[in-house]
Amino acid sequence: MSSSVEAGYNRHLWGREIAAALQIPLLYLSSAGQYRVNLGLYREAPGHPAFALENAQRWYRSEGLGGRSLQRLFVPPALRPEAAASSQELRRSGSGLQTAAGYGLQVPALLRLGINGRTLLDPAFWRDSSHSPSQRAAVVSDSLGLAGGLVQTHFYNRGLRSLKAGEEVAALAWLRGNHRIHLASGAFQMSAGLLRLGLEMARFSRTGEFRPSHGFFGALDAAAGAGGIWYSRHLLGQAAGLSAVRAQNDALMGLTRLPRTMRWGMRTLNLAGNAVGFSLSFIAFWQAARGEGIPDQVRHHRMVSAGLGMLGSSLMMGSALLVTPATAPLAGLLMIGGLGVLAVQAIWFD
């Protein structure tokens, strides 16, 4: 931690870093689950609108290199096409993995909430003049977003469990509730991200030192919150226009065709969030490379830190381009790579 001053806010920042590292294996489970659900749908209806965008069908055709590679990575031999597994078996297996990942992802969220709670319950956090109102607001907003996210995850997991048990009507209620709660939790996530990003940029302008992972996660949370609100509003509207319960559940799980304006709007939001982190890391790298009067060891430290920030942001930008459910497993793999690089940067260089 950088200093004893602002210890409460720094504790909050480190909670965000640690949680991101813990998410990496869980993101693999979630990506594998999404791929199996998608593959089950593809076997039922190869012409489904969900596969019509981003040339997504190539990732599900067993005869192609992309499809074979992802099936080896995400699907056990007993469920691959050569084993003649049914589409329902695939979807049940995928829903089970997503449920496990959803419950697992509550652990990093609970950890962050616990760290935030310790900060908020510390009287010094409120009395100490070293903490600004913006820092306090960031921790409060983050805590409210995390609490809403935990409730939202519970609803989503209950929906997946109902689908696995064949209870389509019950699943509809849970999945609809998940997206309604997401509207609120996304707003708090966006607020906390914007506050953290602003604080990190202010620190950079004041000291000339930029912490890539902190700025990156602020920008990422701001973009994710805004995009999540937009996405949930769209899926709720799509489901409301359908009559069949199963079709509504598919829509609420994102198995629907997103309009062009929304696809590019979400790409723009996600890219903007990642581009901010990349740009600030690049500026920090450039300043360190040209810095005069800086000891070589400090210059090397800052250049490597900023370089890792640029690499992690680049991988996340690649993930941000893939916004449809059919390409979500690929986006998950790129996100795993980006988070891994940023975790290394945060642990060894912050």
Tab-separated table of C-alpha atoms in Angstrom:
chain	number	residue	atom	x	y	z
A	1	MET	CA	0.000	0.000	0.000
A	2	SER	CA	1.431	3.296	-1.021
A	3	SER	CA	1.193	5.183	2.281
A	4	SER	CA	-0.426	5.273	5.672
A	5	VAL	CA	-2.138	8.459	4.560
A	6	GLU	CA	-5.433	7.633	2.812
A	7	ALA	CA	-5.066	4.098	4.184
A	8	GLY	CA	-8.812	3.487	4.091
A	9	TYR	CA	-9.150	4.481	0.432
A	10	ASN	CA	-5.995	2.558	-0.535
A	11	ARG	CA	-7.458	-0.494	1.218
A	12	HIS	CA	-10.554	-0.119	-0.977
A	13	LEU	CA	-8.361	0.039	-4.114
A	14	TRP	CA	-6.436	-3.079	-3.139
A	15	GLY	CA	-9.695	-4.914	-2.515
A	16	ARG	CA	-10.598	-4.234	-6.159
A	17	GLU	CA	-7.224	-5.598	-7.324
A	18	ILE	CA	-7.378	-8.770	-5.244
A	19	ALA	CA	-10.954	-9.487	-6.326
A	20	ALA	CA	-9.968	-9.162	-9.998
A	21	ALA	CA	-7.221	-11.780	-9.565
A	22	LEU	CA	-9.635	-14.162	-7.820
A	23	GLN	CA	-12.093	-13.828	-10.717
A	24	ILE	CA	-9.721	-15.385	-13.267
A	25	PRO	CA	-10.519	-19.115	-12.676
A	26	LEU	CA	-14.195	-18.281	-12.214
A	27	LEU	CA	-14.295	-16.466	-15.545
A	28	TYR	CA	-13.061	-19.659	-17.183
A	29	LEU	CA	-15.947	-21.619	-15.631
A	30	SER	CA	-18.416	-18.960	-16.736
A	31	SER	CA	-17.013	-18.908	-20.289
A	32	ALA	CA	-17.124	-22.713	-20.516
A	33	GLY	CA	-20.722	-22.704	-19.278
A	34	GLN	CA	-21.760	-20.037	-21.780
A	35	TYR	CA	-20.077	-21.944	-24.596
A	36	ARG	CA	-21.920	-25.168	-23.745
A	37	VAL	CA	-25.262	-23.365	-23.557
A	38	ASN	CA	-24.527	-21.707	-26.908
A	39	LEU	CA	-23.377	-24.973	-28.484
A	40	GLY	CA	-26.583	-26.676	-27.350
A	41	LEU	CA	-28.621	-23.919	-28.966
A	42	TYR	CA	-26.501	-24.102	-32.133
A	43	ARG	CA	-27.171	-27.828	-32.468
A	44	GLU	CA	-30.896	-27.187	-32.137
A	45	ALA	CA	-31.007	-24.206	-34.477
A	46	PRO	CA	-27.821	-23.380	-36.428
A	47	GLY	CA	-29.672	-20.490	-38.064
A	48	HIS	CA	-30.620	-18.859	-34.754
A	49	PRO	CA	-30.172	-15.043	-34.874
A	50	ALA	CA	-27.710	-15.219	-31.967
A	51	PHE	CA	-25.108	-16.768	-34.318
A	52	ALA	CA	-25.682	-14.443	-37.260
A	53	LEU	CA	-23.404	-11.681	-35.942
A	54	GLU	CA	-19.604	-11.394	-35.784
A	55	ASN	CA	-19.301	-14.582	-37.884
A	56	ALA	CA	-20.003	-16.460	-34.655
A	57	GLN	CA	-20.989	-19.746	-36.319
A	58	ARG	CA	-17.344	-20.578	-37.042
A	59	TRP	CA	-16.714	-20.998	-33.296
A	60	TYR	CA	-19.377	-23.722	-33.037
A	61	ARG	CA	-18.812	-25.769	-36.203
A	62	SER	CA	-16.985	-28.956	-35.269
A	63	GLU	CA	-15.423	-29.230	-38.711
A	64	GLY	CA	-13.659	-25.861	-38.396
A	65	LEU	CA	-10.438	-25.094	-36.518
A	66	GLY	CA	-12.106	-22.478	-34.306
A	67	GLY	CA	-14.960	-24.760	-33.311
A	68	ARG	CA	-12.694	-27.747	-32.635
A	69	SER	CA	-10.316	-25.639	-30.542
A	70	LEU	CA	-13.015	-24.157	-28.329
A	71	GLN	CA	-14.756	-27.508	-27.908
A	72	ARG	CA	-11.488	-29.050	-26.700
A	73	LEU	CA	-11.052	-26.145	-24.312
A	74	PHE	CA	-14.606	-25.898	-22.985
A	75	VAL	CA	-16.428	-29.203	-23.630
A	76	PRO	CA	-15.549	-32.625	-22.129
A	77	PRO	CA	-15.313	-35.567	-24.582
A	78	ALA	CA	-18.629	-37.043	-23.391
A	79	LEU	CA	-20.494	-33.934	-24.569
A	80	ARG	CA	-18.735	-33.330	-27.889
A	81	PRO	CA	-20.486	-33.990	-31.224
A	82	GLU	CA	-18.697	-37.304	-31.781
A	83	ALA	CA	-20.234	-38.574	-28.523
A	84	ALA	CA	-23.744	-37.808	-29.827
A	85	ALA	CA	-24.705	-35.876	-26.682
A	86	SER	CA	-28.066	-34.134	-26.879
A	87	SER	CA	-28.439	-30.370	-27.002
A	88	GLN	CA	-30.365	-30.487	-23.729
A	89	GLU	CA	-27.453	-32.266	-22.016
A	90	LEU	CA	-25.130	-29.540	-23.222
A	91	ARG	CA	-27.418	-26.766	-22.026
A	92	ARG	CA	-27.905	-28.382	-18.620
A	93	SER	CA	-24.160	-28.857	-18.235
A	94	GLY	CA	-23.514	-25.268	-19.269
A	95	SER	CA	-26.154	-23.911	-16.900
A	96	GLY	CA	-24.573	-25.923	-14.090
A	97	LEU	CA	-21.142	-24.412	-14.757
A	98	GLN	CA	-22.596	-20.918	-14.942
A	99	THR	CA	-24.373	-21.488	-11.640
A	100	ALA	CA	-21.118	-22.644	-10.018
A	101	ALA	CA	-19.245	-19.657	-11.460
A	102	GLY	CA	-21.999	-17.312	-10.342
A	103	TYR	CA	-21.797	-18.534	-6.757
A	104	GLY	CA	-17.998	-18.504	-6.906
A	105	LEU	CA	-17.971	-14.901	-8.131
A	106	GLN	CA	-19.768	-13.913	-4.957
A	107	VAL	CA	-16.589	-14.700	-2.984
A	108	PRO	CA	-14.512	-11.847	-4.510
A	109	ALA	CA	-17.537	-9.555	-4.205
A	110	LEU	CA	-17.984	-10.470	-0.533
A	111	LEU	CA	-14.278	-9.911	0.033
A	112	ARG	CA	-14.502	-6.437	-1.501
A	113	LEU	CA	-17.636	-5.673	0.482
A	114	GLY	CA	-15.906	-6.778	3.685
A	115	ILE	CA	-12.880	-4.579	2.956
A	116	ASN	CA	-15.151	-1.642	2.137
A	117	GLY	CA	-17.154	-2.303	5.305
A	118	ARG	CA	-14.009	-2.175	7.411
A	119	THR	CA	-13.139	1.149	5.789
A	120	LEU	CA	-16.609	2.618	6.236
A	121	LEU	CA	-16.761	1.560	9.892
A	122	ASP	CA	-13.401	3.150	10.655
A	123	PRO	CA	-14.079	6.547	12.321
A	124	ALA	CA	-10.760	7.852	10.969
A	125	PHE	CA	-12.042	7.412	7.401
A	126	TRP	CA	-14.720	10.026	8.097
A	127	ARG	CA	-12.706	12.319	10.373
A	128	ASP	CA	-9.285	12.168	8.717
A	129	SER	CA	-8.725	15.225	6.524
A	130	SER	CA	-6.505	13.147	4.189
A	131	HIS	CA	-9.669	11.515	2.779
A	132	SER	CA	-11.611	13.684	0.342
A	133	PRO	CA	-15.415	13.644	-0.089
A	134	SER	CA	-14.870	12.030	-3.512
A	135	GLN	CA	-12.915	9.163	-1.963
A	136	ARG	CA	-15.651	8.573	0.600
A	137	ALA	CA	-18.337	8.727	-2.106
A	138	ALA	CA	-16.383	6.205	-4.222
A	139	VAL	CA	-16.260	3.668	-1.381
A	140	VAL	CA	-19.970	4.159	-0.559
A	141	SER	CA	-21.053	3.842	-4.220
A	142	ASP	CA	-18.866	0.782	-4.711
A	143	SER	CA	-20.364	-0.860	-1.621
A	144	LEU	CA	-23.932	-0.229	-2.778
A	145	GLY	CA	-23.114	-1.560	-6.249
A	146	LEU	CA	-21.529	-4.690	-4.772
A	147	ALA	CA	-24.500	-5.319	-2.477
A	148	GLY	CA	-26.886	-4.968	-5.415
A	149	GLY	CA	-24.661	-7.221	-7.507
A	150	LEU	CA	-24.786	-9.969	-4.877
A	151	VAL	CA	-28.585	-9.884	-4.867
A	152	GLN	CA	-28.571	-9.820	-8.653
A	153	THR	CA	-26.250	-12.843	-8.813
A	154	HIS	CA	-28.534	-14.736	-6.439
A	155	PHE	CA	-31.497	-14.076	-8.740
A	156	TYR	CA	-29.534	-15.134	-11.816
A	157	ASN	CA	-28.310	-18.344	-10.195
A	158	ARG	CA	-31.816	-19.217	-9.052
A	159	GLY	CA	-32.959	-18.703	-12.626
A	160	LEU	CA	-30.263	-21.037	-13.953
A	161	ARG	CA	-31.132	-23.664	-11.344
A	162	SER	CA	-34.786	-23.456	-12.355
A	163	LEU	CA	-33.847	-23.873	-16.019
A	164	LYS	CA	-31.702	-26.885	-15.177
A	165	ALA	CA	-34.678	-28.415	-13.361
A	166	GLY	CA	-36.972	-27.663	-16.316
A	167	GLU	CA	-38.985	-25.036	-14.376
A	168	GLU	CA	-39.293	-22.463	-17.135
A	169	VAL	CA	-41.935	-20.247	-15.470
A	170	ALA	CA	-39.994	-19.955	-12.217
A	171	ALA	CA	-36.821	-19.234	-14.190
A	172	LEU	CA	-38.557	-16.376	-15.992
A	173	ALA	CA	-39.357	-14.599	-12.714
A	174	TRP	CA	-35.806	-14.950	-11.399
A	175	LEU	CA	-34.117	-13.881	-14.635
A	176	ARG	CA	-36.409	-10.873	-15.010
A	177	GLY	CA	-35.651	-9.833	-11.425
A	178	ASN	CA	-31.920	-10.190	-12.108
A	179	HIS	CA	-32.042	-7.574	-14.867
A	180	ARG	CA	-34.240	-5.188	-12.887
A	181	ILE	CA	-31.773	-5.199	-10.002
A	182	HIS	CA	-28.935	-4.750	-12.490
A	183	LEU	CA	-30.352	-1.364	-13.451
A	184	ALA	CA	-29.624	-0.079	-9.930
A	185	SER	CA	-26.355	-1.906	-9.252
A	186	GLY	CA	-25.017	-0.750	-12.624
A	187	ALA	CA	-25.676	2.882	-11.719
A	188	PHE	CA	-23.672	2.557	-8.482
A	189	GLN	CA	-20.881	0.692	-10.299
A	190	MET	CA	-20.669	3.450	-12.911
A	191	SER	CA	-20.582	6.154	-10.220
A	192	ALA	CA	-17.811	4.424	-8.249
A	193	GLY	CA	-15.756	3.852	-11.391
A	194	LEU	CA	-15.980	7.474	-12.521
A	195	LEU	CA	-14.980	8.702	-9.067
A	196	ARG	CA	-11.965	6.363	-8.874
A	197	LEU	CA	-10.838	7.285	-12.387
A	198	GLY	CA	-11.107	11.002	-11.611
A	199	LEU	CA	-9.156	10.588	-8.388
A	200	GLU	CA	-6.404	8.611	-10.128
A	201	MET	CA	-6.084	11.194	-12.911
A	202	ALA	CA	-5.904	13.968	-10.289
A	203	ARG	CA	-3.144	12.055	-8.517
A	204	PHE	CA	-1.308	11.616	-11.835
A	205	SER	CA	-1.444	15.346	-12.623
A	206	ARG	CA	-0.279	16.141	-9.082
A	207	THR	CA	2.595	13.656	-8.702
A	208	GLY	CA	3.438	12.539	-12.261
A	209	GLU	CA	3.053	8.899	-11.225
A	210	PHE	CA	0.209	6.796	-12.628
A	211	ARG	CA	-0.910	3.449	-11.230
A	212	PRO	CA	-2.211	1.694	-14.381
A	213	SER	CA	-4.328	-0.958	-12.688
A	214	HIS	CA	-6.160	1.543	-10.448
A	215	GLY	CA	-6.990	3.893	-13.330
A	216	PHE	CA	-7.885	0.987	-15.581
A	217	PHE	CA	-10.360	-0.574	-13.169
A	218	GLY	CA	-11.994	2.804	-12.542
A	219	ALA	CA	-12.557	3.319	-16.267
A	220	LEU	CA	-13.606	-0.309	-16.731
A	221	ASP	CA	-16.199	-0.145	-13.932
A	222	ALA	CA	-17.627	3.103	-15.294
A	223	ALA	CA	-18.027	1.626	-18.785
A	224	ALA	CA	-19.311	-1.728	-17.483
A	225	GLY	CA	-21.921	-0.027	-15.316
A	226	ALA	CA	-23.245	2.098	-18.181
A	227	GLY	CA	-23.184	-0.802	-20.634
A	228	GLY	CA	-24.863	-3.137	-18.149
A	229	ILE	CA	-27.769	-0.734	-17.633
A	230	TRP	CA	-28.284	-0.413	-21.374
A	231	TYR	CA	-28.012	-4.169	-21.929
A	232	SER	CA	-30.472	-5.102	-19.171
A	233	ARG	CA	-33.005	-2.529	-20.379
A	234	HIS	CA	-32.777	-3.978	-23.874
A	235	LEU	CA	-33.188	-7.615	-22.786
A	236	LEU	CA	-36.154	-6.768	-20.563
A	237	GLY	CA	-37.787	-5.052	-23.534
A	238	GLN	CA	-37.034	-7.984	-25.837
A	239	ALA	CA	-38.509	-10.506	-23.410
A	240	ALA	CA	-41.629	-8.387	-22.879
A	241	GLY	CA	-42.387	-8.612	-26.593
A	242	LEU	CA	-42.364	-12.430	-26.677
A	243	SER	CA	-45.176	-14.799	-25.718
A	244	ALA	CA	-43.466	-18.196	-25.265
A	245	VAL	CA	-41.882	-18.619	-21.827
A	246	ARG	CA	-38.815	-20.410	-23.170
A	247	ALA	CA	-38.252	-17.683	-25.761
A	248	GLN	CA	-38.444	-15.064	-22.997
A	249	ASN	CA	-35.882	-16.986	-20.926
A	250	ASP	CA	-33.557	-17.237	-23.925
A	251	ALA	CA	-33.897	-13.484	-24.460
A	252	LEU	CA	-33.173	-12.708	-20.793
A	253	MET	CA	-30.052	-14.902	-20.986
A	254	GLY	CA	-28.896	-12.825	-23.947
A	255	LEU	CA	-29.606	-15.431	-26.630
A	256	THR	CA	-31.063	-12.873	-28.986
A	257	ARG	CA	-29.906	-10.661	-31.828
A	258	LEU	CA	-28.696	-7.280	-30.628
A	259	PRO	CA	-29.511	-4.305	-32.889
A	260	ARG	CA	-26.595	-2.686	-34.708
A	261	THR	CA	-26.833	0.583	-32.767
A	262	MET	CA	-26.643	-1.267	-29.463
A	263	ARG	CA	-23.749	-3.474	-30.546
A	264	TRP	CA	-21.665	-0.521	-31.616
A	265	GLY	CA	-22.793	1.556	-28.660
A	266	MET	CA	-21.653	-1.142	-26.214
A	267	ARG	CA	-18.401	-1.599	-28.116
A	268	THR	CA	-17.801	2.138	-27.909
A	269	LEU	CA	-18.485	2.211	-24.175
A	270	ASN	CA	-16.259	-0.776	-23.469
A	271	LEU	CA	-13.480	0.441	-25.739
A	272	ALA	CA	-13.611	3.915	-24.202
A	273	GLY	CA	-13.177	2.474	-20.715
A	274	ASN	CA	-10.220	0.336	-21.766
A	275	ALA	CA	-8.725	3.038	-23.993
A	276	VAL	CA	-8.530	5.444	-21.056
A	277	GLY	CA	-6.439	2.943	-19.103
A	278	PHE	CA	-4.255	2.257	-22.157
A	279	SER	CA	-3.743	5.964	-22.898
A	280	LEU	CA	-2.770	6.867	-19.349
A	281	SER	CA	-0.406	3.891	-19.194
A	282	PHE	CA	1.174	5.034	-22.464
A	283	ILE	CA	1.622	8.579	-21.130
A	284	ALA	CA	3.204	7.188	-17.954
A	285	PHE	CA	5.538	5.015	-20.078
A	286	TRP	CA	6.511	7.953	-22.297
A	287	GLN	CA	7.178	10.246	-19.359
A	288	ALA	CA	9.281	7.613	-17.605
A	289	ALA	CA	11.273	6.923	-20.785
A	290	ARG	CA	12.011	10.620	-21.275
A	291	GLY	CA	12.281	11.490	-17.605
A	292	GLU	CA	15.302	13.496	-16.569
A	293	GLY	CA	16.672	13.465	-13.075
A	294	ILE	CA	14.949	10.147	-12.308
A	295	PRO	CA	17.153	7.315	-11.013
A	296	ASP	CA	17.510	4.462	-13.504
A	297	GLN	CA	15.898	1.994	-11.117
A	298	VAL	CA	12.807	4.204	-10.704
A	299	ARG	CA	12.619	4.814	-14.459
A	300	HIS	CA	12.817	1.079	-15.194
A	301	HIS	CA	10.183	0.341	-12.547
A	302	ARG	CA	7.738	2.874	-14.018
A	303	MET	CA	8.324	1.770	-17.616
A	304	VAL	CA	7.722	-1.912	-16.863
A	305	SER	CA	4.634	-1.075	-14.793
A	306	ALA	CA	3.189	1.122	-17.550
A	307	GLY	CA	4.094	-1.460	-20.206
A	308	LEU	CA	2.153	-4.143	-18.361
A	309	GLY	CA	-0.734	-1.696	-18.049
A	310	MET	CA	-0.753	-1.198	-21.821
A	311	LEU	CA	-0.622	-4.959	-22.484
A	312	GLY	CA	-3.466	-5.701	-20.044
A	313	SER	CA	-5.564	-2.871	-21.475
A	314	SER	CA	-4.952	-4.123	-25.039
A	315	LEU	CA	-6.219	-7.609	-24.192
A	316	MET	CA	-9.262	-6.108	-22.490
A	317	MET	CA	-9.907	-3.918	-25.547
A	318	GLY	CA	-9.981	-7.079	-27.649
A	319	SER	CA	-12.504	-8.527	-25.212
A	320	ALA	CA	-14.573	-5.335	-25.420
A	321	LEU	CA	-15.078	-5.763	-29.178
A	322	LEU	CA	-16.949	-9.049	-28.620
A	323	VAL	CA	-20.309	-8.002	-27.207
A	324	THR	CA	-22.721	-10.736	-28.336
A	325	PRO	CA	-23.545	-13.824	-26.238
A	326	ALA	CA	-22.298	-16.085	-29.053
A	327	THR	CA	-18.785	-14.603	-28.769
A	328	ALA	CA	-18.886	-14.194	-24.962
A	329	PRO	CA	-16.625	-17.253	-24.387
A	330	LEU	CA	-13.920	-15.661	-26.561
A	331	ALA	CA	-14.352	-12.364	-24.747
A	332	GLY	CA	-13.926	-14.268	-21.482
A	333	LEU	CA	-10.607	-15.744	-22.610
A	334	LEU	CA	-9.236	-12.317	-23.557
A	335	MET	CA	-10.476	-10.880	-20.271
A	336	ILE	CA	-8.712	-13.657	-18.358
A	337	GLY	CA	-5.468	-12.702	-20.106
A	338	GLY	CA	-5.941	-8.999	-19.425
A	339	LEU	CA	-6.803	-9.491	-15.763
A	340	GLY	CA	-3.838	-11.808	-15.330
A	341	VAL	CA	-1.411	-9.199	-16.680
A	342	LEU	CA	-2.953	-6.433	-14.567
A	343	ALA	CA	-2.810	-8.649	-11.477
A	344	VAL	CA	0.922	-9.102	-12.018
A	345	GLN	CA	1.309	-5.355	-12.513
A	346	ALA	CA	-0.607	-4.551	-9.332
A	347	ILE	CA	1.165	-7.100	-7.140
A	348	TRP	CA	4.741	-6.431	-8.195
A	349	PHE	CA	4.756	-2.809	-9.268
A	350	ASP	CA	2.171	-0.810	-7.273
